[in-house]
Amino acid sequence: MVNVQGTVADGFEPVRDAFRHNLAARGDRGAAVTVYRDGRPVVDLWGGLADAEAPGDHTAPTHDAAWRRDTAQVMRSATKGPSAAVLHLLHQRGTLDPDAPVGTYWPEFKANGKERVLVRHLLSHRAGLPVLDTPLTPAQALDGVSGPEAVAAQAPEWEPGTAHGYHPHTWSWLLGELVLRVTGEPLGRWFAEEIAEPLGLDLWIGLPAAQEHRVGRVAEVAAPAAPPAQGLRVRAKPHVADAYRDPASLTRRAFGAIEPLPDENAAAYRAACLAASAGVATARSLARFYAALIGHVDGRRLYTAATLTAARTEESAGPDRVLVVPTRFGSGYMLHGPASPMLSPASFGHPGRGGSLGFADADAGIAFGYVTGSLQKSVTSDPRAQALVRAVRTCLTD
């Protein structure tokens, strides 16, 4: 019997069934999922192992190995959604203009033809800066200085604003340095003080050492053989797989902006303020964050109606020069579409490569958070997350 703990409200039992099936048959060794509806949690589940590499039967873990109610996990690119909120709130407070050139706030950034790169280009992956001519070492990627210097010196791969291509790693230094120049604080500290603490979130962009003991270990695991899931998977189309294999492709160079990749289980990585990839959260807090973007949660709301509209209005659509398939982006968020299916066309959020997903759907009043330690070869659409989303949709239509 699969060990699943937590609660579901009446009518949301299909989500528990899908979550249990993920653990039993879809390769999840440990995970958590939370769903908010109209500002209140209706699903809050966790189960399996906090260490995806731990030996033994993950369906009946020992107490020491079990995923607990407060277990947190690295979110990978699902970090981008919370990071984008920092820029939107700075704009909402009149501190940052999305239509201003980035060089207005960060003069060194103007080098090599980037004078007309706008703040909104960074958020919508239109800046033309997904790669670095010289990849950073893991130590350089984490030091808070080398990354911003590298993107400031980098020439764009295309005329900024004319096309879009996912910025998997460089987004960390583009947004992080911009927020530092505007506020004088690291993006992660601003997020902690202005968003996480008021909302009571266990969600960090730069994990404090005192919270390190709560974080599960991630590991790459093989997905069980199954029919292809809807959405983008690395092995789904030959041309996508070719792009990932070709060392000269924009795809491979973008994901290789850090070479080799840092150890995601290392405390130094999780403590670094990498706005694109190193955030750590519980599923509960990821869902609560998105719930506060679209409505009130315990009397607090983050986005005004105007900011919410700006965040989820399409800025980029069509062929993605990095992901090699059509994608849709709002301002800092992926939008519902074939590459990133969510609940409905009103959904916006961000997946993390390997499994995690956070999003909100204002029309349905739904906010969703899923984190896992079992990383599979998905990019923007993971079959486990998609099974949970389909279950939520079933609960709303039955």
CSV table of C-alpha atoms in Angstrom, one decimal:
chain,number,residue,atom,x,y,z
A,1,MET,CA,0.0,0.0,0.0
A,2,VAL,CA,1.4,3.4,-1.0
A,3,ASN,CA,2.1,5.6,2.0
A,4,VAL,CA,0.2,8.9,1.3
A,5,GLN,CA,-0.5,11.3,4.1
A,6,GLY,CA,-2.5,14.6,4.3
A,7,THR,CA,-6.0,15.7,3.5
A,8,VAL,CA,-8.3,16.3,0.7
A,9,ALA,CA,-11.6,18.2,0.7
A,10,ASP,CA,-14.8,16.5,-0.4
A,11,GLY,CA,-14.9,16.3,-4.2
A,12,PHE,CA,-11.1,16.4,-4.6
A,13,GLU,CA,-10.5,12.7,-3.9
A,14,PRO,CA,-9.4,12.1,-7.6
A,15,VAL,CA,-6.3,14.1,-6.8
A,16,ARG,CA,-5.4,11.8,-4.0
A,17,ASP,CA,-5.9,8.8,-6.4
A,18,ALA,CA,-3.6,10.4,-9.0
A,19,PHE,CA,-1.0,11.2,-6.4
A,20,ARG,CA,-1.0,7.7,-5.1
A,21,HIS,CA,-0.7,6.3,-8.6
A,22,ASN,CA,2.3,8.6,-9.2
A,23,LEU,CA,4.0,6.9,-6.3
A,24,ALA,CA,3.0,3.4,-7.2
A,25,ALA,CA,3.4,3.4,-11.0
A,26,ARG,CA,4.8,6.7,-12.4
A,27,GLY,CA,8.2,6.6,-10.8
A,28,ASP,CA,7.7,9.1,-8.0
A,29,ARG,CA,9.7,8.0,-5.0
A,30,GLY,CA,8.8,11.0,-2.9
A,31,ALA,CA,6.7,14.1,-3.6
A,32,ALA,CA,4.0,16.5,-2.3
A,33,VAL,CA,1.1,18.3,-3.9
A,34,THR,CA,-1.1,21.1,-2.7
A,35,VAL,CA,-4.1,22.8,-4.3
A,36,TYR,CA,-5.8,26.0,-3.2
A,37,ARG,CA,-9.3,27.0,-4.2
A,38,ASP,CA,-10.5,30.5,-3.6
A,39,GLY,CA,-7.8,31.1,-1.1
A,40,ARG,CA,-8.2,27.9,0.9
A,41,PRO,CA,-6.3,24.6,0.7
A,42,VAL,CA,-8.5,21.8,-0.6
A,43,VAL,CA,-5.6,19.3,-1.3
A,44,ASP,CA,-2.5,18.8,0.9
A,45,LEU,CA,-0.7,15.5,0.3
A,46,TRP,CA,2.7,14.1,0.7
A,47,GLY,CA,4.3,10.6,0.6
A,48,GLY,CA,7.2,8.4,-0.2
A,49,LEU,CA,10.9,9.1,0.5
A,50,ALA,CA,12.6,12.5,1.2
A,51,ASP,CA,15.7,11.0,-0.5
A,52,ALA,CA,15.0,9.8,-4.0
A,53,GLU,CA,18.2,7.7,-3.9
A,54,ALA,CA,17.5,6.0,-0.6
A,55,PRO,CA,17.5,2.2,-0.8
A,56,GLY,CA,14.4,0.2,0.1
A,57,ASP,CA,10.7,0.3,-0.6
A,58,HIS,CA,9.6,3.9,-1.1
A,59,THR,CA,6.0,2.8,-0.5
A,60,ALA,CA,6.7,1.9,3.1
A,61,PRO,CA,9.6,4.1,4.1
A,62,THR,CA,11.1,4.1,7.6
A,63,HIS,CA,10.3,7.1,9.7
A,64,ASP,CA,13.8,8.6,9.2
A,65,ALA,CA,13.6,8.3,5.4
A,66,ALA,CA,9.9,9.4,5.0
A,67,TRP,CA,8.8,12.6,3.3
A,68,ARG,CA,7.3,14.6,6.1
A,69,ARG,CA,4.7,17.3,6.2
A,70,ASP,CA,7.4,20.0,6.3
A,71,THR,CA,9.8,18.5,3.8
A,72,ALA,CA,11.0,21.0,1.2
A,73,GLN,CA,12.5,20.4,-2.2
A,74,VAL,CA,14.6,22.2,-4.9
A,75,MET,CA,12.1,23.5,-7.5
A,76,ARG,CA,14.5,24.0,-10.4
A,77,SER,CA,12.9,26.3,-13.0
A,78,ALA,CA,9.6,26.5,-11.0
A,79,THR,CA,11.7,29.1,-9.1
A,80,LYS,CA,11.1,31.5,-12.0
A,81,GLY,CA,7.5,32.2,-11.0
A,82,PRO,CA,8.3,33.5,-7.5
A,83,SER,CA,11.3,35.4,-8.8
A,84,ALA,CA,9.2,37.1,-11.4
A,85,ALA,CA,6.9,38.3,-8.6
A,86,VAL,CA,9.7,40.5,-7.2
A,87,LEU,CA,9.8,42.5,-10.4
A,88,HIS,CA,6.1,42.8,-10.7
A,89,LEU,CA,5.7,44.0,-7.1
A,90,LEU,CA,8.6,46.6,-7.7
A,91,HIS,CA,6.6,47.8,-10.7
A,92,GLN,CA,3.4,47.8,-8.7
A,93,ARG,CA,5.1,50.0,-6.1
A,94,GLY,CA,6.4,52.4,-8.7
A,95,THR,CA,10.1,51.5,-8.3
A,96,LEU,CA,10.7,49.6,-11.6
A,97,ASP,CA,9.5,50.4,-15.1
A,98,PRO,CA,9.1,47.3,-17.3
A,99,ASP,CA,9.4,49.5,-20.4
A,100,ALA,CA,12.6,51.1,-19.4
A,101,PRO,CA,16.0,49.9,-20.8
A,102,VAL,CA,17.7,47.5,-18.4
A,103,GLY,CA,20.8,49.9,-18.7
A,104,THR,CA,18.8,52.6,-17.0
A,105,TYR,CA,19.3,50.7,-13.7
A,106,TRP,CA,22.4,48.7,-14.6
A,107,PRO,CA,24.7,50.9,-16.8
A,108,GLU,CA,27.3,48.1,-17.5
A,109,PHE,CA,24.6,46.0,-19.1
A,110,LYS,CA,24.5,48.3,-22.2
A,111,ALA,CA,27.7,46.7,-23.6
A,112,ASN,CA,27.7,44.8,-26.9
A,113,GLY,CA,24.5,46.1,-28.4
A,114,LYS,CA,22.2,45.7,-25.4
A,115,GLU,CA,21.2,49.4,-25.0
A,116,ARG,CA,17.6,48.7,-26.2
A,117,VAL,CA,17.0,45.6,-24.1
A,118,LEU,CA,13.9,46.4,-22.0
A,119,VAL,CA,13.1,45.0,-18.6
A,120,ARG,CA,10.0,43.3,-20.1
A,121,HIS,CA,12.4,41.5,-22.6
A,122,LEU,CA,14.1,39.8,-19.6
A,123,LEU,CA,10.8,38.6,-18.2
A,124,SER,CA,9.5,37.4,-21.5
A,125,HIS,CA,12.7,35.6,-22.7
A,126,ARG,CA,13.1,38.1,-25.6
A,127,ALA,CA,16.5,39.6,-24.5
A,128,GLY,CA,18.5,37.3,-26.8
A,129,LEU,CA,20.8,36.3,-23.9
A,130,PRO,CA,20.2,32.6,-23.2
A,131,VAL,CA,23.8,31.6,-23.6
A,132,LEU,CA,27.3,32.6,-22.5
A,133,ASP,CA,30.2,32.4,-24.9
A,134,THR,CA,32.3,31.1,-22.0
A,135,PRO,CA,30.2,28.9,-19.6
A,136,LEU,CA,30.7,29.5,-15.9
A,137,THR,CA,32.1,27.0,-13.5
A,138,PRO,CA,29.8,25.9,-10.6
A,139,ALA,CA,31.8,28.1,-8.3
A,140,GLN,CA,31.4,31.1,-10.6
A,141,ALA,CA,27.7,30.5,-11.0
A,142,LEU,CA,27.2,30.7,-7.3
A,143,ASP,CA,29.4,33.6,-6.3
A,144,GLY,CA,26.9,36.4,-7.1
A,145,VAL,CA,29.5,38.3,-9.2
A,146,SER,CA,30.7,36.3,-12.1
A,147,GLY,CA,27.2,35.6,-13.5
A,148,PRO,CA,26.1,39.3,-13.7
A,149,GLU,CA,29.5,40.3,-15.2
A,150,ALA,CA,29.2,37.6,-17.8
A,151,VAL,CA,25.7,38.5,-19.0
A,152,ALA,CA,26.5,42.2,-18.9
A,153,ALA,CA,29.4,41.6,-21.3
A,154,GLN,CA,27.6,39.1,-23.5
A,155,ALA,CA,26.3,40.0,-27.0
A,156,PRO,CA,22.7,39.0,-27.8
A,157,GLU,CA,22.1,36.0,-30.0
A,158,TRP,CA,19.3,37.8,-31.8
A,159,GLU,CA,18.0,41.4,-32.0
A,160,PRO,CA,16.4,41.9,-28.5
A,161,GLY,CA,12.6,42.0,-28.7
A,162,THR,CA,12.3,40.4,-32.1
A,163,ALA,CA,12.1,36.7,-31.1
A,164,HIS,CA,12.0,34.6,-27.9
A,165,GLY,CA,14.0,31.7,-26.6
A,166,TYR,CA,14.0,30.3,-23.1
A,167,HIS,CA,16.8,31.5,-20.8
A,168,PRO,CA,17.2,28.6,-18.4
A,169,HIS,CA,20.3,29.8,-16.5
A,170,THR,CA,21.1,33.3,-17.5
A,171,TRP,CA,17.7,34.5,-16.2
A,172,SER,CA,19.2,34.1,-12.7
A,173,TRP,CA,21.8,36.8,-13.2
A,174,LEU,CA,19.7,39.0,-15.4
A,175,LEU,CA,16.9,39.3,-12.8
A,176,GLY,CA,19.1,39.0,-9.8
A,177,GLU,CA,21.4,41.9,-10.7
A,178,LEU,CA,18.6,44.1,-11.9
A,179,VAL,CA,16.8,43.7,-8.5
A,180,LEU,CA,20.1,44.4,-6.7
A,181,ARG,CA,20.6,47.6,-8.6
A,182,VAL,CA,17.1,48.8,-8.1
A,183,THR,CA,16.6,47.9,-4.4
A,184,GLY,CA,20.2,47.5,-3.0
A,185,GLU,CA,19.1,44.0,-1.8
A,186,PRO,CA,19.6,40.5,-3.3
A,187,LEU,CA,16.4,39.2,-5.0
A,188,GLY,CA,16.2,36.4,-2.5
A,189,ARG,CA,16.3,38.6,0.5
A,190,TRP,CA,13.7,41.0,-1.0
A,191,PHE,CA,11.5,38.0,-1.6
A,192,ALA,CA,11.9,36.7,1.9
A,193,GLU,CA,11.1,40.1,3.5
A,194,GLU,CA,8.3,41.3,1.3
A,195,ILE,CA,6.6,38.1,0.1
A,196,ALA,CA,7.6,35.0,2.1
A,197,GLU,CA,7.5,36.3,5.6
A,198,PRO,CA,4.1,38.2,5.3
A,199,LEU,CA,2.5,35.1,3.8
A,200,GLY,CA,4.2,32.6,6.1
A,201,LEU,CA,5.8,30.8,3.2
A,202,ASP,CA,8.4,28.0,3.4
A,203,LEU,CA,9.8,29.1,0.1
A,204,TRP,CA,13.3,30.4,-0.3
A,205,ILE,CA,15.4,31.8,-3.1
A,206,GLY,CA,18.6,31.3,-1.2
A,207,LEU,CA,18.0,28.7,1.5
A,208,PRO,CA,19.1,29.7,5.1
A,209,ALA,CA,21.4,27.3,6.7
A,210,ALA,CA,18.9,26.8,9.6
A,211,GLN,CA,16.5,25.3,7.1
A,212,GLU,CA,18.9,22.9,5.3
A,213,HIS,CA,17.8,19.9,7.4
A,214,ARG,CA,14.3,20.1,5.9
A,215,VAL,CA,15.3,19.7,2.3
A,216,GLY,CA,15.0,16.3,0.6
A,217,ARG,CA,17.7,14.9,-1.8
A,218,VAL,CA,17.0,15.0,-5.5
A,219,ALA,CA,18.1,12.3,-8.0
A,220,GLU,CA,17.5,11.5,-11.6
A,221,VAL,CA,15.3,8.5,-11.9
A,222,ALA,CA,14.1,6.6,-14.9
A,223,ALA,CA,10.5,7.0,-15.8
A,224,PRO,CA,8.5,3.8,-16.3
A,225,ALA,CA,7.6,2.9,-19.8
A,226,ALA,CA,4.3,4.7,-20.8
A,227,PRO,CA,2.6,6.3,-23.7
A,228,PRO,CA,4.0,9.8,-24.4
A,229,ALA,CA,2.4,12.5,-22.2
A,230,GLN,CA,1.0,15.6,-23.7
A,231,GLY,CA,3.5,18.4,-23.9
A,232,LEU,CA,7.2,18.7,-24.4
A,233,ARG,CA,9.5,15.8,-23.5
A,234,VAL,CA,13.1,15.7,-24.5
A,235,ARG,CA,12.7,12.3,-26.3
A,236,ALA,CA,9.3,13.1,-27.8
A,237,LYS,CA,10.5,14.5,-31.2
A,238,PRO,CA,13.7,13.7,-33.0
A,239,HIS,CA,14.5,17.4,-33.7
A,240,VAL,CA,14.2,18.2,-30.0
A,241,ALA,CA,16.5,15.4,-29.1
A,242,ASP,CA,18.9,16.4,-31.8
A,243,ALA,CA,19.0,20.0,-30.4
A,244,TYR,CA,19.9,18.7,-26.9
A,245,ARG,CA,22.7,16.5,-28.3
A,246,ASP,CA,24.3,19.0,-30.6
A,247,PRO,CA,27.0,20.9,-28.7
A,248,ALA,CA,26.7,23.9,-31.1
A,249,SER,CA,22.9,24.3,-30.8
A,250,LEU,CA,21.4,27.2,-29.0
A,251,THR,CA,19.5,24.6,-26.9
A,252,ARG,CA,22.6,22.8,-25.7
A,253,ARG,CA,24.6,26.1,-25.1
A,254,ALA,CA,21.7,27.6,-23.1
A,255,PHE,CA,21.4,24.6,-20.8
A,256,GLY,CA,25.2,24.5,-20.7
A,257,ALA,CA,25.7,28.1,-19.5
A,258,ILE,CA,27.0,26.4,-16.3
A,259,GLU,CA,29.5,23.6,-17.0
A,260,PRO,CA,29.3,21.2,-15.3
A,261,LEU,CA,26.0,21.7,-13.5
A,262,PRO,CA,26.3,22.3,-9.8
A,263,ASP,CA,25.4,19.6,-7.3
A,264,GLU,CA,21.7,20.4,-6.5
A,265,ASN,CA,22.1,18.5,-3.2
A,266,ALA,CA,24.9,20.7,-2.0
A,267,ALA,CA,24.1,23.3,0.7
A,268,ALA,CA,26.1,25.9,-1.3
A,269,TYR,CA,23.8,25.5,-4.3
A,270,ARG,CA,20.6,25.8,-2.3
A,271,ALA,CA,22.0,28.8,-0.4
A,272,ALA,CA,22.8,30.7,-3.6
A,273,CYS,CA,20.4,33.3,-4.9
A,274,LEU,CA,19.8,31.7,-8.4
A,275,ALA,CA,16.4,33.2,-9.4
A,276,ALA,CA,16.1,30.8,-12.3
A,277,SER,CA,16.7,27.4,-10.7
A,278,ALA,CA,17.7,27.1,-7.0
A,279,GLY,CA,14.6,28.0,-5.1
A,280,VAL,CA,13.5,25.6,-2.4
A,281,ALA,CA,9.9,25.2,-1.3
A,282,THR,CA,7.2,22.9,0.1
A,283,ALA,CA,4.3,22.2,-2.3
A,284,ARG,CA,2.1,23.8,0.3
A,285,SER,CA,4.0,27.1,0.1
A,286,LEU,CA,4.3,27.0,-3.7
A,287,ALA,CA,0.5,26.7,-4.0
A,288,ARG,CA,-0.1,29.4,-1.3
A,289,PHE,CA,2.2,31.8,-3.2
A,290,TYR,CA,0.2,31.4,-6.4
A,291,ALA,CA,-3.1,31.7,-4.5
A,292,ALA,CA,-2.0,35.1,-3.2
A,293,LEU,CA,-1.3,36.3,-6.7
A,294,ILE,CA,-4.9,35.8,-7.8
A,295,GLY,CA,-6.8,36.4,-4.6
A,296,HIS,CA,-6.7,36.9,-0.8
A,297,VAL,CA,-5.1,34.3,1.4
A,298,ASP,CA,-5.7,35.0,5.1
A,299,GLY,CA,-6.4,38.6,4.3
A,300,ARG,CA,-3.3,39.1,2.1
A,301,ARG,CA,-3.1,39.5,-1.7
A,302,LEU,CA,0.1,40.2,-3.7
A,303,TYR,CA,-1.1,41.4,-7.1
A,304,THR,CA,-3.5,44.1,-7.9
A,305,ALA,CA,-5.9,43.4,-10.8
A,306,ALA,CA,-3.6,45.4,-13.2
A,307,THR,CA,-0.5,43.6,-12.1
A,308,LEU,CA,-2.3,40.2,-12.5
A,309,THR,CA,-3.3,41.2,-16.0
A,310,ALA,CA,0.2,42.3,-16.9
A,311,ALA,CA,1.7,39.0,-15.5
A,312,ARG,CA,-0.5,36.7,-17.6
A,313,THR,CA,-0.8,38.7,-20.8
A,314,GLU,CA,1.0,37.0,-23.7
A,315,GLU,CA,4.3,38.6,-24.5
A,316,SER,CA,5.9,35.7,-26.5
A,317,ALA,CA,4.4,33.0,-28.6
A,318,GLY,CA,5.5,30.7,-31.3
A,319,PRO,CA,8.8,28.9,-32.1
A,320,ASP,CA,11.1,29.0,-29.2
A,321,ARG,CA,14.7,29.3,-30.3
A,322,VAL,CA,16.0,27.3,-27.3
A,323,LEU,CA,13.3,24.8,-26.5
A,324,VAL,CA,12.7,24.1,-30.3
A,325,VAL,CA,8.9,23.9,-29.9
A,326,PRO,CA,6.3,26.6,-29.8
A,327,THR,CA,6.0,28.1,-26.3
A,328,ARG,CA,4.0,30.9,-24.7
A,329,PHE,CA,5.2,33.3,-22.1
A,330,GLY,CA,3.6,36.1,-20.2
A,331,SER,CA,5.7,38.5,-18.1
A,332,GLY,CA,7.9,36.0,-16.2
A,333,TYR,CA,5.4,33.1,-16.4
A,334,MET,CA,4.8,30.4,-18.9
A,335,LEU,CA,1.2,30.3,-20.2
A,336,HIS,CA,-1.1,27.4,-20.8
A,337,GLY,CA,-0.3,25.7,-24.1
A,338,PRO,CA,0.8,22.5,-25.8
A,339,ALA,CA,4.3,22.8,-24.4
A,340,SER,CA,3.2,23.6,-20.9
A,341,PRO,CA,-0.4,22.4,-20.2
A,342,MET,CA,-2.0,23.7,-17.1
A,343,LEU,CA,-5.6,23.8,-16.1
A,344,SER,CA,-7.1,26.1,-18.7
A,345,PRO,CA,-6.2,29.0,-21.1
A,346,ALA,CA,-6.5,31.3,-18.0
A,347,SER,CA,-3.5,29.5,-16.2
A,348,PHE,CA,-0.1,30.9,-15.8
A,349,GLY,CA,2.9,29.6,-13.8
A,350,HIS,CA,6.1,27.8,-14.3
A,351,PRO,CA,7.3,24.2,-14.4
A,352,GLY,CA,10.7,23.0,-13.3
A,353,ARG,CA,12.8,20.6,-15.5
A,354,GLY,CA,12.4,17.2,-14.1
A,355,GLY,CA,8.9,17.5,-12.5
A,356,SER,CA,7.9,20.4,-10.3
A,357,LEU,CA,5.1,22.7,-11.2
A,358,GLY,CA,3.4,25.8,-9.8
A,359,PHE,CA,0.6,27.8,-11.3
A,360,ALA,CA,-2.6,29.7,-10.8
A,361,ASP,CA,-5.8,29.9,-12.7
A,362,ALA,CA,-7.7,33.1,-11.8
A,363,ASP,CA,-10.9,32.0,-13.6
A,364,ALA,CA,-11.2,28.8,-11.6
A,365,GLY,CA,-9.7,30.3,-8.4
A,366,ILE,CA,-7.2,27.5,-8.4
A,367,ALA,CA,-3.5,27.5,-7.3
A,368,PHE,CA,-1.4,24.5,-7.6
A,369,GLY,CA,2.0,23.4,-6.2
A,370,TYR,CA,3.8,20.1,-6.9
A,371,VAL,CA,7.4,19.2,-5.9
A,372,THR,CA,9.3,16.0,-6.2
A,373,GLY,CA,12.7,14.6,-5.5
A,374,SER,CA,12.5,12.1,-8.4
A,375,LEU,CA,13.7,14.0,-11.4
A,376,GLN,CA,12.6,12.6,-14.8
A,377,LYS,CA,13.6,13.6,-18.3
A,378,SER,CA,10.8,16.2,-18.8
A,379,VAL,CA,11.4,19.8,-19.7
A,380,THR,CA,8.1,21.7,-19.5
A,381,SER,CA,5.5,19.0,-19.0
A,382,ASP,CA,6.0,16.1,-16.6
A,383,PRO,CA,3.5,13.1,-16.8
A,384,ARG,CA,3.2,13.0,-13.0
A,385,ALA,CA,2.3,16.7,-12.7
A,386,GLN,CA,0.0,16.4,-15.7
A,387,ALA,CA,-1.8,13.5,-14.0
A,388,LEU,CA,-2.5,15.7,-11.0
A,389,VAL,CA,-3.6,18.6,-13.1
A,390,ARG,CA,-6.0,16.4,-15.0
A,391,ALA,CA,-7.4,15.2,-11.7
A,392,VAL,CA,-8.0,18.7,-10.5
A,393,ARG,CA,-9.8,19.5,-13.8
A,394,THR,CA,-12.0,16.4,-13.2
A,395,CYS,CA,-12.9,17.7,-9.7
A,396,LEU,CA,-14.0,21.0,-11.1
A,397,THR,CA,-16.1,19.6,-13.9
A,398,ASP,CA,-17.8,16.7,-12.2
